[in-house]
Each structure stands twice: as C-alpha cells, then as structure tokens.
XYZ file of C-alpha atoms in Angstrom:
731
model
C -14.806 -44.251 5.264
C -16.374 -41.537 7.424
C -18.686 -41.218 10.510
C -22.024 -41.257 8.265
C -20.904 -44.472 6.744
C -20.257 -46.110 10.302
C -23.694 -44.806 11.322
C -25.362 -46.497 8.487
C -23.439 -49.583 9.231
C -24.884 -49.426 12.854
C -28.515 -49.314 11.208
C -27.975 -51.708 8.521
C -26.022 -54.126 10.363
C -27.671 -53.818 13.984
C -24.080 -54.068 15.101
C -23.329 -53.110 18.395
C -21.139 -50.298 19.007
C -19.424 -48.521 21.855
C -19.822 -44.811 22.919
C -19.019 -42.627 20.054
C -15.129 -41.978 19.920
C -13.046 -38.810 18.866
C -10.909 -38.580 15.821
C -7.310 -40.103 15.495
C -4.621 -37.515 17.347
C -2.652 -35.416 15.098
C 0.498 -33.198 16.045
C -0.165 -29.659 14.990
C 2.528 -28.821 12.278
C 4.289 -25.644 11.876
C 2.524 -22.728 10.383
C 0.928 -19.634 11.335
C -0.869 -19.975 14.532
C -4.179 -18.306 13.321
C -3.929 -20.813 10.371
C -3.919 -23.708 12.689
C -6.673 -22.282 14.837
C -8.940 -21.770 11.993
C -8.125 -25.266 10.670
C -9.016 -26.696 14.239
C -12.292 -24.609 14.618
C -13.166 -25.783 10.970
C -12.327 -29.360 12.294
C -14.816 -29.090 15.224
C -17.496 -28.056 12.736
C -16.978 -30.630 10.205
C -16.557 -33.462 12.395
C -14.099 -36.073 11.516
C -12.803 -38.384 8.956
C -12.053 -41.882 10.531
C -10.459 -43.538 7.942
C -8.101 -45.821 9.886
C -9.985 -46.852 13.231
C -13.315 -48.591 13.352
C -16.170 -46.985 15.285
C -15.955 -49.425 18.144
C -11.872 -49.246 18.509
C -12.030 -45.524 19.158
C -11.501 -44.404 22.829
C -13.752 -42.203 24.514
C -10.792 -40.000 25.750
C -10.537 -38.747 22.207
C -14.171 -37.399 22.229
C -13.694 -35.966 25.569
C -10.394 -34.552 24.638
C -11.800 -32.568 21.821
C -14.990 -31.563 23.887
C -12.280 -29.994 26.596
C -10.572 -28.297 23.737
C -13.631 -26.653 22.260
C -14.969 -25.641 25.793
C -11.647 -23.918 26.397
C -11.334 -22.160 23.128
C -15.034 -20.885 23.835
C -13.990 -19.741 26.946
C -11.265 -17.623 25.664
C -13.247 -16.097 22.762
C -16.336 -14.985 25.015
C -15.010 -11.814 25.915
C -15.421 -10.889 22.202
C -19.036 -11.489 22.477
C -21.383 -8.375 21.257
C -18.131 -6.304 21.330
C -18.276 -3.713 18.846
C -15.389 -2.057 16.815
C -16.506 1.533 18.259
C -15.760 0.182 21.741
C -12.508 2.169 23.293
C -11.473 -1.178 24.714
C -12.040 -3.178 21.488
C -8.529 -3.136 20.521
C -7.170 -4.317 23.996
C -9.795 -7.155 23.981
C -8.423 -8.431 20.712
C -4.867 -8.289 21.765
C -5.597 -10.162 25.089
C -7.547 -12.974 23.293
C -4.820 -12.870 20.568
C -1.991 -13.829 23.071
C -4.075 -16.326 24.935
C -5.010 -18.083 21.414
C -1.309 -17.959 20.276
C -0.435 -20.068 23.877
C -3.314 -22.156 23.398
C -2.582 -23.554 19.947
C 0.864 -23.834 20.879
C -0.312 -26.365 23.518
C -3.158 -28.327 21.642
C -1.920 -31.229 19.927
C -5.164 -31.792 17.537
C -6.643 -30.332 14.556
C -8.525 -31.216 11.419
C -9.123 -31.074 7.887
C -12.778 -31.037 7.031
C -14.968 -27.876 5.867
C -17.955 -26.840 7.471
C -19.939 -27.931 4.284
C -18.638 -31.460 5.026
C -20.053 -31.105 8.673
C -23.381 -30.039 7.398
C -23.490 -32.902 5.065
C -22.571 -35.376 7.821
C -25.149 -34.016 9.994
C -27.787 -34.177 7.367
C -26.927 -37.889 6.684
C -26.831 -38.551 10.381
C -30.480 -37.089 10.871
C -31.329 -39.292 7.903
C -29.839 -42.480 9.910
C -31.936 -41.498 12.863
C -35.080 -41.456 10.836
C -34.249 -45.018 9.347
C -33.589 -46.175 12.769
C -37.165 -44.923 13.880
C -38.730 -46.486 10.833
C -37.438 -49.841 11.209
C -37.886 -49.991 14.990
C -41.631 -49.026 14.054
C -42.069 -51.862 11.309
C -40.720 -54.361 13.634
C -42.777 -53.094 16.731
C -45.742 -53.321 14.450
C -44.839 -57.068 13.127
C -44.358 -58.007 16.897
C -47.971 -57.174 17.386
C -49.106 -59.147 14.478
C -47.256 -62.479 15.445
C -48.027 -64.461 18.521
C -45.656 -64.015 21.338
C -44.351 -67.636 21.226
C -43.777 -68.016 17.478
C -41.556 -64.615 17.428
C -38.781 -65.729 19.478
C -35.952 -64.483 16.552
C -38.059 -61.354 16.163
C -38.152 -60.580 19.711
C -34.257 -61.364 20.009
C -33.860 -59.070 16.883
C -35.929 -56.242 18.499
C -34.062 -56.871 21.555
C -30.660 -56.249 19.949
C -31.928 -53.378 18.034
C -33.411 -51.448 21.034
C -29.944 -51.710 22.629
C -28.041 -50.496 19.714
C -30.746 -47.926 19.020
C -30.476 -46.615 22.767
C -26.449 -46.492 22.383
C -26.913 -44.785 18.808
C -29.459 -42.165 20.259
C -27.026 -41.396 23.236
C -24.397 -40.891 20.944
C -26.615 -38.718 18.577
C -27.638 -36.674 21.532
C -23.955 -36.043 22.247
C -23.439 -35.009 18.825
C -26.123 -32.389 19.087
C -24.625 -31.085 22.399
C -21.243 -30.997 20.871
C -22.508 -29.361 17.623
C -24.231 -26.632 19.591
C -21.245 -25.965 21.642
C -18.853 -25.905 18.312
C -21.501 -23.517 16.503
C -21.491 -21.059 19.311
C -17.593 -21.304 19.612
C -17.635 -20.563 15.803
C -19.687 -17.627 16.035
C -17.231 -16.131 18.389
C -14.301 -17.170 16.155
C -15.853 -15.659 13.249
C -16.434 -12.256 15.164
C -13.022 -12.381 16.381
C -11.257 -12.741 13.062
C -13.757 -10.113 11.499
C -13.386 -7.772 14.459
C -9.514 -7.982 14.543
C -9.092 -7.590 10.867
C -11.061 -4.442 11.174
C -9.352 -3.007 13.915
C -5.920 -3.719 12.441
C -7.107 -2.184 9.157
C -7.852 1.046 11.078
C -5.065 0.978 13.197
C -2.523 0.161 10.696
C -4.205 0.822 7.384
C -3.646 -3.156 6.707
C -5.016 -3.098 3.154
C -1.721 -3.246 1.547
C -2.088 -2.866 -2.006
C -1.040 -6.183 -3.205
C -3.828 -7.666 -1.064
C -6.547 -5.316 -1.714
C -9.186 -7.438 -2.778
C -9.275 -8.883 1.085
C -10.092 -5.332 2.352
C -13.494 -3.550 2.139
C -13.670 0.203 1.736
C -15.618 2.065 4.351
C -18.915 3.957 3.191
C -17.071 7.323 2.611
C -14.576 5.488 0.230
C -17.152 3.678 -1.274
C -19.148 6.958 -2.184
C -16.167 8.230 -4.196
C -15.803 4.813 -5.800
C -19.603 4.918 -7.452
C -19.651 8.567 -7.647
C -20.806 9.816 -11.018
C -19.622 13.280 -12.021
C -19.057 15.621 -15.294
C -15.786 16.087 -16.610
C -13.076 16.176 -14.101
C -13.252 15.404 -10.436
C -10.758 16.176 -7.764
C -10.353 14.407 -4.401
C -7.605 15.422 -1.918
C -6.816 12.984 0.799
C -4.621 13.192 3.685
C -1.652 10.569 4.042
C -3.163 7.380 4.689
C -6.539 8.282 3.951
C -7.111 5.780 1.499
C -7.234 7.847 -1.629
C -5.211 5.371 -3.655
C -7.394 2.523 -2.742
C -10.309 4.421 -4.035
C -8.479 5.378 -7.238
C -7.888 1.654 -8.059
C -11.512 0.350 -7.142
C -12.614 3.323 -9.258
C -10.587 2.577 -12.019
C -11.912 -1.148 -12.082
C -15.170 -0.364 -11.668
C -15.174 2.196 -14.975
C -13.532 -0.511 -16.791
C -15.776 -3.222 -16.235
C -18.939 -1.070 -16.852
C -17.408 -0.091 -19.934
C -15.798 -2.885 -21.292
C -15.569 -1.474 -24.932
C -14.035 1.782 -23.802
C -10.405 2.616 -22.475
C -9.468 3.677 -19.057
C -5.773 4.887 -18.242
C -4.481 5.197 -15.008
C -1.368 7.661 -14.698
C 0.986 8.196 -11.798
C 4.334 10.219 -11.391
C 6.826 7.537 -11.862
C 7.668 3.999 -12.792
C 7.585 2.575 -9.528
C 4.303 3.562 -8.452
C 2.730 2.550 -11.745
C 4.141 -0.934 -10.832
C 2.550 -0.745 -7.475
C -0.653 -0.047 -8.738
C -0.580 -2.613 -11.404
C 0.260 -5.212 -9.080
C -2.703 -4.026 -6.973
C -5.160 -4.280 -9.587
C -4.173 -7.646 -10.450
C -5.075 -8.695 -6.895
C -8.521 -7.355 -7.188
C -11.073 -10.258 -7.605
C -11.832 -10.862 -11.307
C -8.273 -9.767 -12.069
C -7.379 -6.477 -13.744
C -9.862 -5.505 -16.591
C -8.161 -5.714 -20.343
C -9.373 -2.591 -20.917
C -7.570 -0.702 -18.017
C -3.870 0.502 -18.531
C -1.661 1.710 -15.630
C 1.665 3.809 -16.547
C 3.915 6.461 -15.437
C 2.990 9.703 -17.442
C 6.780 10.150 -18.418
C 6.698 6.780 -19.919
C 3.506 7.457 -21.944
C 4.474 10.684 -23.030
C 7.877 9.169 -24.364
C 5.884 6.518 -26.121
C 3.690 9.245 -27.752
C 6.626 11.425 -29.025
C 8.446 8.027 -30.211
C 5.948 8.169 -32.952
C 6.827 11.371 -34.420
C 10.882 11.567 -33.583
C 13.437 8.751 -32.822
C 13.159 7.486 -29.461
C 17.039 7.685 -29.214
C 16.957 11.570 -28.932
C 14.886 11.309 -25.700
C 17.632 9.699 -23.750
C 18.034 10.816 -19.795
C 21.742 9.600 -19.804
C 24.584 10.246 -22.625
C 25.086 6.753 -23.950
C 28.587 7.572 -25.015
C 29.933 8.946 -21.963
C 27.231 7.412 -19.322
C 26.752 11.062 -17.991
C 23.646 11.601 -16.048
C 21.426 14.351 -16.227
C 22.405 15.987 -12.879
C 26.243 15.666 -13.997
C 25.279 17.423 -17.412
C 23.607 20.236 -15.670
C 26.566 20.558 -13.445
C 28.842 20.637 -16.642
C 26.721 23.192 -18.362
C 26.500 25.350 -15.300
C 30.024 25.354 -15.044
C 30.666 26.701 -18.598
C 27.695 29.227 -18.441
C 30.283 31.969 -17.597
C 33.322 30.778 -19.401
C 33.214 32.063 -23.010
C 36.222 30.222 -23.864
C 34.650 26.947 -23.076
C 34.047 24.644 -26.050
C 30.396 23.699 -27.000
C 28.893 26.230 -24.620
C 25.941 27.550 -26.751
C 25.126 30.326 -24.127
C 27.946 32.552 -25.502
C 25.653 33.213 -28.579
C 22.906 34.455 -26.590
C 24.367 36.438 -23.624
C 27.778 38.037 -22.375
C 29.956 36.577 -19.852
C 29.487 39.678 -17.906
C 25.394 39.359 -17.891
C 25.692 35.893 -16.562
C 28.135 36.472 -13.988
C 25.987 39.216 -12.700
C 23.205 37.538 -12.750
C 24.812 34.635 -10.822
C 26.177 36.816 -8.455
C 22.581 38.338 -7.846
C 21.398 34.810 -6.931
C 24.340 34.226 -4.658
C 23.536 37.270 -2.645
C 20.440 35.774 -1.062
C 20.395 33.969 2.092
C 23.460 35.693 3.001
C 25.368 34.430 0.500
C 24.434 30.684 1.387
C 21.928 30.238 -1.616
C 23.238 27.171 -3.914
C 22.850 29.109 -7.255
C 23.421 26.139 -9.536
C 20.696 24.085 -7.984
C 18.145 27.169 -7.631
C 18.846 27.927 -11.266
C 18.061 24.268 -12.351
C 14.698 24.234 -10.382
C 13.796 27.583 -12.267
C 14.405 25.764 -15.611
C 12.084 23.267 -14.282
C 9.602 25.650 -13.408
C 9.532 27.262 -16.751
C 9.607 23.935 -18.560
C 6.261 22.732 -16.386
C 4.321 26.035 -16.855
C 4.475 26.953 -20.403
C 4.607 25.165 -23.900
C 7.772 26.414 -25.926
C 5.603 29.154 -27.951
C 3.869 30.435 -24.680
C 7.439 31.032 -22.682
C 7.370 34.781 -23.134
C 4.268 34.841 -20.765
C 6.901 33.937 -17.838
C 8.408 37.413 -18.367
C 4.950 39.141 -16.779
C 3.550 36.184 -14.976
C 3.808 36.129 -11.117
C 6.448 33.083 -10.149
C 4.319 30.748 -7.941
C 5.928 29.370 -4.811
C 9.589 30.773 -5.624
C 10.992 32.978 -3.309
C 13.741 34.782 -4.883
C 12.459 37.812 -6.830
C 13.532 38.068 -10.484
C 13.286 41.230 -12.294
C 11.839 41.098 -16.179
C 15.474 41.417 -17.379
C 16.515 38.498 -15.016
C 13.547 36.525 -16.430
C 14.740 37.084 -20.011
C 18.101 35.710 -19.198
C 16.511 32.577 -17.622
C 14.863 31.903 -20.757
C 17.644 32.417 -22.544
C 20.033 29.905 -20.501
C 16.693 27.419 -20.559
C 17.117 27.542 -24.625
C 20.778 27.275 -24.451
C 20.497 24.127 -22.064
C 17.761 22.627 -24.335
C 20.117 22.837 -27.275
C 23.139 21.769 -24.969
C 20.981 18.594 -24.430
C 20.149 18.010 -28.056
C 23.653 17.918 -29.267
C 23.768 14.825 -27.017
C 20.399 13.378 -28.021
C 19.282 13.881 -24.685
C 15.985 15.278 -23.141
C 15.709 15.679 -19.306
C 12.546 14.691 -17.458
C 11.110 17.898 -17.245
C 11.734 18.851 -21.130
C 9.708 15.883 -22.469
C 6.128 17.579 -21.743
C 7.005 20.870 -23.830
C 8.307 18.372 -26.499
C 5.475 16.484 -26.373
C 2.989 19.479 -26.267
C 4.161 20.321 -29.936
C 2.573 17.124 -31.141
C -0.777 17.326 -28.851
C -1.288 21.086 -30.038
C -0.954 19.690 -33.930
C -4.759 18.422 -34.925
C -3.330 15.941 -37.292
C -0.865 14.522 -34.645
C -3.179 14.558 -31.818
C -5.817 12.430 -33.951
C -2.717 10.046 -34.576
C -2.032 9.840 -30.695
C -5.675 9.386 -30.001
C -6.080 6.774 -32.602
C -2.782 5.107 -31.169
C -3.702 5.203 -27.614
C -7.533 5.281 -27.273
C -8.617 7.163 -24.160
C -12.075 7.248 -22.658
C -11.595 7.839 -18.780
C -8.406 9.244 -17.090
C -7.505 8.967 -13.489
C -4.525 10.136 -11.914
C -2.703 9.599 -8.864
C -0.399 12.199 -6.644
C -1.712 14.832 -9.059
C -0.071 17.446 -6.935
C 3.119 16.401 -8.579
C 1.629 16.799 -12.429
C 2.524 20.145 -13.835
C 0.640 22.657 -15.369
C 1.518 21.628 -18.742
C 1.157 17.991 -18.075
C -2.268 18.519 -17.089
C -3.076 20.201 -20.339
C -1.734 17.297 -22.051
C -3.985 15.111 -19.832
C -7.007 17.092 -20.869
C -6.208 16.523 -24.516
C -6.458 12.877 -24.620
C -10.245 12.880 -24.604
C -12.056 14.378 -27.681
C -14.770 15.647 -24.925
C -13.411 16.238 -21.651
C -16.524 17.329 -19.873
C -18.465 14.097 -20.796
C -19.425 11.795 -17.778
C -16.605 10.361 -15.292
C -14.013 11.472 -17.827
C -11.414 12.641 -15.288
C -10.693 11.582 -11.483
C -7.732 13.050 -9.932
C -6.591 12.495 -6.046
C -3.597 14.128 -4.427
C -2.370 15.746 -1.376
C -0.816 19.190 -1.432
C 0.963 18.574 1.915
C 3.037 15.860 -0.275
C 3.936 18.150 -3.418
C 7.732 17.345 -3.463
C 8.663 19.000 -7.228
C 9.599 22.579 -7.935
C 6.801 22.339 -10.947
C 4.648 24.805 -11.706
C 1.116 23.446 -10.643
C -2.215 24.992 -11.407
C -5.246 23.146 -12.503
C -7.331 25.996 -13.872
C -4.426 26.760 -16.175
C -4.234 23.017 -16.994
C -7.773 23.317 -18.295
C -9.562 22.053 -15.289
C -12.274 23.891 -12.832
C -12.922 21.822 -9.925
C -15.593 24.258 -8.416
C -18.572 21.889 -7.003
C -16.558 19.086 -8.314
C -14.058 18.262 -5.332
C -13.752 16.906 -1.947
C -11.489 15.836 1.084
C -10.572 12.928 2.993
C -9.219 13.964 6.428
C -8.984 10.957 8.302
C -5.780 9.084 8.561
C -5.945 5.142 9.026
C -2.182 4.049 8.201
C -0.352 5.599 10.761
C -0.520 5.593 14.611
C -1.269 8.697 16.413
C 2.119 9.039 17.647
C 3.665 8.850 14.297
C 1.329 11.348 12.545
C 1.483 13.703 15.452
C 5.286 13.784 15.052
C 5.380 14.253 11.234
C 2.604 16.905 11.405
C 5.367 19.256 12.791
C 6.877 19.517 9.415
C 4.093 21.134 7.315
C 2.543 23.024 10.353
C 6.222 24.560 10.552
C 6.793 24.582 7.003
C 3.612 25.107 5.293
C 3.131 24.166 1.438
C 2.636 27.268 -0.641
C -1.006 27.602 -1.878
C -1.193 27.683 -5.724
C -2.900 30.128 -7.375
C -6.247 28.638 -7.012
C -6.308 28.939 -3.082
C -6.383 25.110 -2.804
C -6.931 24.254 0.877
C -4.048 22.873 2.725
C -5.231 19.844 4.757
C -4.850 19.247 8.366
C -5.654 15.662 8.587
C -7.298 14.081 11.565
C -5.395 11.717 13.806
C -6.096 8.021 13.930
C -7.712 6.700 16.900
C -5.036 3.904 17.567
C -2.102 4.509 19.629
C 1.541 2.782 19.232
C 4.847 3.847 20.501
C 6.367 7.532 19.774
C 8.826 7.731 17.051
C 12.247 7.019 18.270
C 15.229 9.227 17.269
C 19.038 8.022 17.562
C 22.123 9.750 17.913
C 24.596 7.705 16.297
C 28.513 8.216 15.439
C 29.888 8.214 12.150
C 31.772 4.999 12.627
C 28.962 2.865 13.777
C 26.039 4.745 12.228
C 25.882 1.798 9.189
C 26.260 -0.875 12.102
C 23.421 0.315 14.253
C 20.854 0.782 11.190
C 21.819 -3.061 10.398
C 21.117 -4.009 13.722
C 17.880 -2.476 13.669
C 16.659 -4.253 10.667
C 17.939 -7.414 11.967
C 15.739 -7.058 14.908
C 12.763 -6.184 12.683
C 13.639 -8.635 10.201
C 10.037 -10.021 10.391
C 8.530 -6.781 9.527
C 8.396 -5.059 6.240
C 11.036 -2.463 6.551
C 12.324 0.705 4.398
C 15.557 2.318 5.028
C 15.227 5.847 3.573
C 17.888 8.589 3.379
C 19.481 11.527 0.948
C 22.709 9.904 1.828
C 23.214 7.907 -1.408
C 26.564 6.252 -0.201
C 25.047 5.363 3.117
C 22.288 3.585 1.203
C 24.511 1.727 -1.039
C 26.720 0.533 1.733
C 23.772 -0.590 3.731
C 22.197 -2.337 0.643
C 25.668 -4.306 0.268
C 25.874 -5.449 3.957
C 22.283 -6.251 4.124
C 22.498 -9.010 1.282
C 25.472 -10.336 2.642
C 23.414 -11.132 5.805
C 20.941 -12.351 3.577
C 18.084 -10.039 3.246
C 16.341 -9.824 0.102
C 16.564 -5.881 -0.676
C 14.631 -3.640 -3.305
C 15.974 -0.541 -4.504
C 12.976 2.113 -5.376
C 14.282 4.656 -8.027
C 13.351 8.067 -8.872
C 12.378 9.009 -12.571
C 15.987 10.493 -12.733
C 17.363 6.962 -12.002
C 15.506 5.432 -14.633
C 18.647 4.421 -16.528
C 19.366 2.181 -13.709
C 16.000 0.587 -14.065
C 16.010 -3.183 -13.787
C 13.433 -5.795 -12.936
C 13.837 -6.483 -9.273
C 10.792 -8.628 -8.803
C 7.835 -7.527 -6.642
C 8.513 -4.886 -4.383
C 6.296 -5.912 -1.866
C 7.941 -9.274 -1.706
C 11.142 -7.799 -0.270
C 11.782 -7.628 3.384
C 14.198 -4.746 3.024
C 13.525 -1.580 0.849
C 15.992 1.167 0.366
C 15.233 4.458 -1.228
C 15.891 8.064 -1.620
C 13.439 10.060 0.092
C 10.786 11.044 -2.695
C 10.939 7.635 -4.145
C 9.093 6.104 -1.452
C 5.997 7.983 -1.873
C 2.850 5.844 -2.509
C 4.029 2.679 -0.493
C 3.891 1.724 3.166
C 5.962 -0.296 5.573
C 5.592 -1.714 9.039
C 9.092 -0.007 9.906
C 10.532 2.986 8.482
C 14.342 4.019 9.429
C 14.974 7.499 7.995
C 18.645 7.866 8.340
C 21.113 10.583 8.546
C 18.653 13.491 8.943
C 21.757 15.604 10.346
C 22.250 19.236 10.136
C 23.893 20.113 6.785
C 22.813 17.053 5.225
C 19.057 17.452 4.847
C 17.518 19.819 4.087
C 20.015 20.376 1.657
C 22.714 23.571 2.499
C 21.831 26.087 0.071
C 18.046 25.956 0.122
C 16.195 29.223 0.499
C 14.307 29.602 3.727
C 11.272 30.594 1.626
C 11.298 27.224 -0.264
C 12.205 24.724 2.958
C 8.591 23.647 2.753
C 9.267 21.490 -0.478
C 11.997 19.553 1.206
C 9.597 19.224 4.206
C 6.946 17.852 2.002
C 9.323 15.239 0.815
C 10.375 14.211 4.217
C 6.820 14.090 5.633
C 5.881 12.061 2.721
C 8.521 9.636 3.676
C 8.155 9.545 7.259
C 4.121 8.874 6.915
C 5.067 5.813 5.025
C 5.376 4.075 8.510
C 2.532 2.432 9.893
C 3.756 0.926 13.444
C 7.057 2.320 13.954
C 9.153 5.361 12.963
C 12.963 5.499 13.472
C 15.107 8.548 12.581
C 18.959 8.498 13.021
C 21.458 11.519 12.844
C 25.144 12.057 13.258
C 26.720 15.204 14.842
C 23.710 17.451 15.561
C 20.080 16.517 14.300
C 18.508 18.599 11.357
C 16.245 21.687 11.707
C 13.231 19.177 10.605
C 14.121 16.686 13.243
C 14.342 19.596 15.716
C 10.865 20.641 15.139
C 9.720 17.070 16.226
C 11.722 16.488 19.208
C 8.500 17.095 21.492
C 6.657 14.315 20.199
C 9.792 11.500 19.883
C 12.001 9.351 21.951
C 15.394 10.793 21.847
C 18.586 8.451 22.555
C 21.925 9.481 22.722
C 25.442 8.250 22.007
C 23.798 5.030 20.546
C 26.066 1.715 20.334
C 25.300 -1.937 19.573
C 24.267 -2.574 23.138
C 21.955 0.059 23.245
C 20.261 -0.667 20.059
C 19.376 -4.232 21.602
C 17.808 -2.788 24.714
C 15.813 -0.077 22.943
C 14.415 -2.516 20.409
C 13.872 -5.457 22.125
C 12.170 -8.414 20.736
C-alpha cells in the first residue's frame, strides 16, 4: 500500500490522520557512494512506499529528517549551479563536491528504492485526491444549504469531521508541494553535477574506455568524421588519445546499420587489438551489427591463403621442435657463412667469402656496435613488406626508405638472395613468418580467378583500418584488392599516427594504391593523458622524430590536454629489489587498472607469477610473433593487472602504467643504429601514452638514453626500497 492509497483512504473514509510522516528508516548498504547517492535522490523524487506502517503511526521525525537531508544535499550541490565545463575552476569545484558527497553519504542513514516516474504518478494521483476532496466538500456544503439546520445534525457532524480531515490533508499537501519543489531543484543540481563530472573526467582522463563506449558521446569534431561521406579512401591522422579509434568504431557501426545488406570489415594490426575492438562494438547500443566483422589482418590473410594451400604450411612455430621464428632466424643466420652446415640453402646462391664480407660490412657501422643479425632480419622484413615476389628486383634501384645503413646495388642483390634462401629454409619446416604471409597472399590476390573466389568467400563493401601506419605498402595493396570498385562512396577509411609507427615495414600509401590528397585530416587534441604525462612522453618523438615517408606525410605535434596531474615518477632500483618494488606499487594501486610493460621478458614472467600468488587476475598481451602462445584469457579489460611487451600494449589505456627496466643497455636495444633509434622511441612513446592518470618508470644502474631525455619533466627518486615506495605512493 503506497502513499496515494492512504490519501484515498483519507478521502473515502473521512478518517482522522496525523501529520504526514516520513518513510521507514533503512541503513545504507555497502556499494559505490555515487550509486547510493543517486538512489537517495531518486527516493526523494519518487516519494516512498509505506508498506508496513499505517499513515497515522509514522512519526513526524522521519519527515523532518528527510527534509533536512535534502536541504543538506542541496547546499553541497549549489556551487555546481550554472557552472560550465569551460570554467577554469570547474574540475576543482567538482572534486570538492565529490569529496563532500562522499562524507555525506557515509553519514546519511536513509535511502529509498523508487523511480522518478513513480513519484510523478503518486503526485498526479495526489492531485486527483485533492480534487475529489474539494468536490465532496462542495456537494456536502450545497446539501447543507438545502436542508434545515435543525434536521441536519448528522450532516453537520459529517461536515465538521470532513473539514478537520481536509485541513490536515491540505497542510500535508502543501508540505508535499514544498518538499517537491526542494527535491526537484536539488535533483536538477544533482543531474548537472553528474553530467558535468562525467564530461570533465572524459576530457581529463579519456574516460570512454572502449568496453563502455555506449556511455560516452563523441564531440562535434569526432562526430563529423563518423558521418562524413567521401569517395574512395580517406585517411585520418590522430594524436595519441585523440579518439581516432572511437571514431572508427562508431563509423563502422554506422556504415553497417545504414547498409544492412552490405559487408563492413574492420582490420587492425594484431589479434589482441582486434579482440578489444570486437568487445567495444558489442558494447555499443543495439549491439554489433551482424554485417560487421573485426579481424587482425594477419588472421584474415591466413584464412584467405588457406583456401588455396594447406594452412599447416603457414605455421609460425616448428610443430616438431617448438622452435619460434626468432630462434629460426638466429639458426639460419648462424649458418649463413658456414658452407659446411647441413640444410643451409644459401650455399647454392652465394660463396662463403661473399657472405662474410657482406656481414663484416654491416658490422663496421656504428663503430662496430651494430647488431648485424637483427639489422639484416629487419632488411628482410623491409623487402617483404614493400614488394610482391615478382617485383622484388625493383628493390635494387629504389631508395630504401627510413633505413640508415647504405647498401650498394650488389649488396642489395645479396639481400635478395638471402631473403630467397630464408623463405626456402622456412618452407622446409612448413613455416611462414608474419611478414612473409602478405607476399604469399599476393600471389592469389593478383590472380583474377583466385581474387574472384576470395571476394566471394569474404564479401567486402567497406574497409576500415586501425593503426594504418603499421600496415605495409603490400598490405595496403591487398586491402584495396578486396573491393571491386575501390573509388565508390565511403569505401576505405584509415586511421593512424606516424608518431607510433613501430615496425621496420615499408609504408607508402601511394604505392599501396591510395591517393589521400584532398581526402585526409588530422586530430591534434589529446584527451587521454594528463598534461604532465604527455609532455614527458613527447620528448621522445621530438628528440627522435619519425622518418617521413616518401609522401611527405606530416609528423604531428599533438596539443596537450587541459587537465593537470602529477608528474611521471622515475624510480632508480637495485637489481635485487627491483621486482619487489614494482609489486609494492602494483599492490598500492590495486584499485586502478594497471599495466606493467617492459622488454625484459624474464622480469615480466617473474612479476606475473608473483602477482598471481598475491591474488591478482593477470592478463598477458601478446604480439603477433607470440601467437603460438595464444589462449583465451578472458576479458582483457576485466583484469586488474596487465603485463605486456612494449609494442603489444598499443591501443589500450590504463589508469597507471609502470614501464620497467628502462635501463642503459636494455632499451633501446644495444646494436641499434643511431639513425633508426626513432623506431624504438616510437614503440616506447606508444607504450607510455597508454597511461591516463599516472606514469611510473623504473631502471637499474643507469637510465636509458630515452629516460634521460625526459628527466626535466619527471620526478626522480633514487635508491628506492620498500619503505620509500610506500612514502612516494601513499594511499
């Protein structure tokens, strides 16, 4: 039985009633304070169920207590009145109010369950009851005039009783109206506080985490690119944290819903990011359209090639020995100059003296410190990513884009023969490296009959690409082949950031078949990171700028966000306590989403093992090279600790990022030519800008050259131990 029913009883039974009381008192249960607060405000608006206490037994203290609570709540929220997000003090005001609300809801002992619609219903019914009371009074008054006063004693008694009840009811009703006015005004303040607080947190910390994408609105600039119509291909460059992936997801959903009979494909660089985008699309209102597929481009190519040759011949790991691709290359390279080595196909193409002379030539660079094994492996990737197999002779005369060691034509010929031998070496073990798959797929994409079959099997009308700067020239050519008419409306939409180009692949969109002149734009504003985090991280691309591609694509200088936070913290650790220090920070920040990133694989493995012993749910992000270890680990975004190599963390964001062991000699890797340090700098820049609120860097011994470039913009602590960690990161 609710309030309205009691009021009906007043009218129908002319019962005597006391002043309107309050609702039953309930203790606030555990839970988020803002949810409790929202429930309380909704309770004030909706009024109350009175299921257990008759109206005449409810004490007036309950009403007064509620009234005072609402008044206190209103006083807390009043500073938010007419405050706009552009106001320079908006964030500080929101933080003060949030702190006051937290204390208020810890003390308040009451909240209620009803919704605003219930209150409105009760209020309408109450008004109807009031009208009925007036009608009854009017009819009784009219009847009193029509009968003689002496013979209307019972009627006079009834009227007198009714007048008393009506007076009490109208006092109660006026109190209800006064209460309603107070509550509605307070609710307006509350709604403005929640909306403004959400907007400011989105802007301050890029709060639209991808799994909650439906909760956040795009700004006007971002919305423009979601609804943009264009011919052929369009490229959108976006600074780190600018929302370019958010745009891509909304645009993909828009195209799929507007074209329900046509197929939309969204590609990215690896399986981890593809899973993230997939879960993001599933969180969009109305769910992910069925005609929208999200996939790592490597997985798509492997699936396509497997229709023409056995997929077992495309392995990344030797199924007999368990040997991974990096070990296979080391084994192959070790035997390059060994003409007596068994199963070394290079000896049929080059003499031992020629190979050794070429290797010595590479080693002479960087004062003899160049890592020739790794540099030559990257040269193989460069060739594979730039040319289809029949076109590789062009490599002999083409300018080698973004490669610092100069090769003569004869040395390039040696590189081509080494690449041919490498691919033959892999084929013997039914292996195909990641960068060898696109040239293998090109064989089928260039064949009209096979291409027709691919288009039939994988119907494609619209293609969207994330992290396009890490797609090779050859991969872009294959992308373009997927669509029969690549110049039709909205056919290709590609987003990326050249500051985050992390692979040695050849990347030239014009040679990939795309001409973005007049069909490109740039997003410079960062929304994810605090000013302090981005300012420190920007020292990397400023000091080690990415090499422009042959198109002269502009290198972006992103605009800092408007919001402040603490400066990044750099910790000098000892070898024996390094792991313990990082674990202490992880435990102190256990309420945050934390990522620990490093190129020290042994350190990451030890950390993951120890953290799981402490009860953390850990998730490991994998590179494409590590797909042999792929397994379903559940939702990445549900983990309270993520461990990752630097390059694999791209595309994610975390409250806290801890970049470990950025020590001299560890990162950048020893043997990297000075002219190509920019690529490892880009990898680190991408990893550091995953941090929204807090960035922590550790090193042992001496800091990396990359860290030294940031020292002016960080807070450095030396000789760190457990005690100092707790002082620095006090809760």
